[in-house]
Amino acid sequence: MLMIRLARFGAKKKPTYRVVVIDKERARDSRAVEVVGHYNPVATPAVVNLKHDRITYWMKCGARPSDTVARLLERNPAPAAV
């Protein structure tokens, strides 16, 4: 099963995360199917960049977001289509 979850990058005590689509059984930082966003909690305010169209595509294909990614999606909704 595919999951949309965070993969940790960055230096010690200065984490940055990639929002990735990855098989549920793989390790946290192993190779992902696709990178669909970035999250930097250290910045003030925290920086969240998400590719909402790709996240929607993967969710339609059966990928499930982790609890943290679901919270990020709620706080950062997709921009309204014009």
PDB file of C-alpha atoms in Angstrom:
ATOM      1  CA  MET A   1       0.000   0.000   0.000  1.00  0.00           C
ATOM      2  CA  LEU A   2       1.247   3.485  -0.809  1.00  0.00           C
ATOM      3  CA  MET A   3       1.506   6.169   1.860  1.00  0.00           C
ATOM      4  CA  ILE A   4       2.013   9.915   1.656  1.00  0.00           C
ATOM      5  CA  ARG A   5       4.345  10.702   4.541  1.00  0.00           C
ATOM      6  CA  LEU A   6       7.341  12.760   5.628  1.00  0.00           C
ATOM      7  CA  ALA A   7      10.976  11.852   4.959  1.00  0.00           C
ATOM      8  CA  ARG A   8      13.509  13.672   7.146  1.00  0.00           C
ATOM      9  CA  PHE A   9      16.415  15.581   5.613  1.00  0.00           C
ATOM     10  CA  GLY A  10      18.662  18.376   6.819  1.00  0.00           C
ATOM     11  CA  ALA A  11      21.379  18.672   9.437  1.00  0.00           C
ATOM     12  CA  LYS A  12      21.307  17.603  13.056  1.00  0.00           C
ATOM     13  CA  LYS A  13      18.907  19.827  15.066  1.00  0.00           C
ATOM     14  CA  LYS A  14      17.785  21.532  11.815  1.00  0.00           C
ATOM     15  CA  PRO A  15      15.284  19.178  10.197  1.00  0.00           C
ATOM     16  CA  THR A  16      13.562  19.711   6.899  1.00  0.00           C
ATOM     17  CA  TYR A  17      11.127  17.219   5.483  1.00  0.00           C
ATOM     18  CA  ARG A  18      10.042  16.074   2.052  1.00  0.00           C
ATOM     19  CA  VAL A  19       6.446  14.988   1.573  1.00  0.00           C
ATOM     20  CA  VAL A  20       6.811  11.755  -0.367  1.00  0.00           C
ATOM     21  CA  VAL A  21       4.713   8.981  -1.855  1.00  0.00           C
ATOM     22  CA  ILE A  22       6.315   5.726  -0.715  1.00  0.00           C
ATOM     23  CA  ASP A  23       5.437   2.094  -0.076  1.00  0.00           C
ATOM     24  CA  LYS A  24       4.284   1.659   3.518  1.00  0.00           C
ATOM     25  CA  GLU A  25       6.812  -1.110   4.243  1.00  0.00           C
ATOM     26  CA  ARG A  26       9.897   0.897   3.203  1.00  0.00           C
ATOM     27  CA  ALA A  27      12.189   2.753   5.608  1.00  0.00           C
ATOM     28  CA  ARG A  28      11.518   6.415   6.362  1.00  0.00           C
ATOM     29  CA  ASP A  29      14.314   7.825   4.219  1.00  0.00           C
ATOM     30  CA  SER A  30      14.480   5.191   1.481  1.00  0.00           C
ATOM     31  CA  ARG A  31      13.775   5.889  -2.178  1.00  0.00           C
ATOM     32  CA  ALA A  32      10.341   7.367  -2.782  1.00  0.00           C
ATOM     33  CA  VAL A  33       7.991   6.939  -5.726  1.00  0.00           C
ATOM     34  CA  GLU A  34       7.555  10.721  -5.994  1.00  0.00           C
ATOM     35  CA  VAL A  35       8.313  13.851  -3.967  1.00  0.00           C
ATOM     36  CA  VAL A  36       5.088  15.871  -3.691  1.00  0.00           C
ATOM     37  CA  GLY A  37       6.121  18.673  -1.363  1.00  0.00           C
ATOM     38  CA  HIS A  38       8.446  20.145   1.246  1.00  0.00           C
ATOM     39  CA  TYR A  39       7.998  21.139   4.903  1.00  0.00           C
ATOM     40  CA  ASN A  40      10.392  23.254   6.958  1.00  0.00           C
ATOM     41  CA  PRO A  41       9.246  23.488  10.601  1.00  0.00           C
ATOM     42  CA  VAL A  42      12.365  25.425  11.707  1.00  0.00           C
ATOM     43  CA  ALA A  43      11.559  28.549   9.684  1.00  0.00           C
ATOM     44  CA  THR A  44       9.434  31.260  11.280  1.00  0.00           C
ATOM     45  CA  PRO A  45       6.654  30.835  10.236  1.00  0.00           C
ATOM     46  CA  ALA A  46       6.911  27.212   9.125  1.00  0.00           C
ATOM     47  CA  VAL A  47       7.174  26.814   5.344  1.00  0.00           C
ATOM     48  CA  VAL A  48       4.929  24.279   3.619  1.00  0.00           C
ATOM     49  CA  ASN A  49       5.042  23.724  -0.160  1.00  0.00           C
ATOM     50  CA  LEU A  50       2.662  21.065  -1.461  1.00  0.00           C
ATOM     51  CA  LYS A  51       1.804  19.926  -4.987  1.00  0.00           C
ATOM     52  CA  HIS A  52      -1.917  19.545  -4.396  1.00  0.00           C
ATOM     53  CA  ASP A  53      -2.655  18.218  -7.881  1.00  0.00           C
ATOM     54  CA  ARG A  54      -0.154  15.342  -7.477  1.00  0.00           C
ATOM     55  CA  ILE A  55      -1.348  14.593  -3.932  1.00  0.00           C
ATOM     56  CA  THR A  56      -4.920  14.385  -5.209  1.00  0.00           C
ATOM     57  CA  TYR A  57      -3.803  12.082  -8.028  1.00  0.00           C
ATOM     58  CA  TRP A  58      -2.017   9.696  -5.662  1.00  0.00           C
ATOM     59  CA  MET A  59      -4.935   9.675  -3.220  1.00  0.00           C
ATOM     60  CA  LYS A  60      -7.231   8.689  -6.099  1.00  0.00           C
ATOM     61  CA  CYS A  61      -4.780   5.863  -6.868  1.00  0.00           C
ATOM     62  CA  GLY A  62      -5.173   4.568  -3.313  1.00  0.00           C
ATOM     63  CA  ALA A  63      -2.367   6.285  -1.388  1.00  0.00           C
ATOM     64  CA  ARG A  64      -3.261   7.239   2.183  1.00  0.00           C
ATOM     65  CA  PRO A  65      -1.758  10.272   3.965  1.00  0.00           C
ATOM     66  CA  SER A  66      -0.110   9.849   7.362  1.00  0.00           C
ATOM     67  CA  ASP A  67      -1.637  11.712  10.304  1.00  0.00           C
ATOM     68  CA  THR A  68       0.951  14.490  10.055  1.00  0.00           C
ATOM     69  CA  VAL A  69       0.502  14.935   6.306  1.00  0.00           C
ATOM     70  CA  ALA A  70      -3.281  14.968   6.728  1.00  0.00           C
ATOM     71  CA  ARG A  71      -2.868  17.778   9.264  1.00  0.00           C
ATOM     72  CA  LEU A  72      -0.622  19.714   6.853  1.00  0.00           C
ATOM     73  CA  LEU A  73      -3.232  19.299   4.103  1.00  0.00           C
ATOM     74  CA  GLU A  74      -5.980  20.634   6.390  1.00  0.00           C
ATOM     75  CA  ARG A  75      -3.917  23.690   7.360  1.00  0.00           C
ATOM     76  CA  ASN A  76      -2.777  24.376   3.787  1.00  0.00           C
ATOM     77  CA  PRO A  77      -5.726  23.807   1.447  1.00  0.00           C
ATOM     78  CA  ALA A  78      -5.341  23.831  -2.315  1.00  0.00           C
ATOM     79  CA  PRO A  79      -5.752  27.236  -3.949  1.00  0.00           C
ATOM     80  CA  ALA A  80      -9.134  27.806  -5.535  1.00  0.00           C
ATOM     81  CA  ALA A  81      -9.333  27.129  -9.267  1.00  0.00           C
ATOM     82  CA  VAL A  82     -10.042  30.173 -11.406  1.00  0.00           C
TER      83      VAL A  82
END
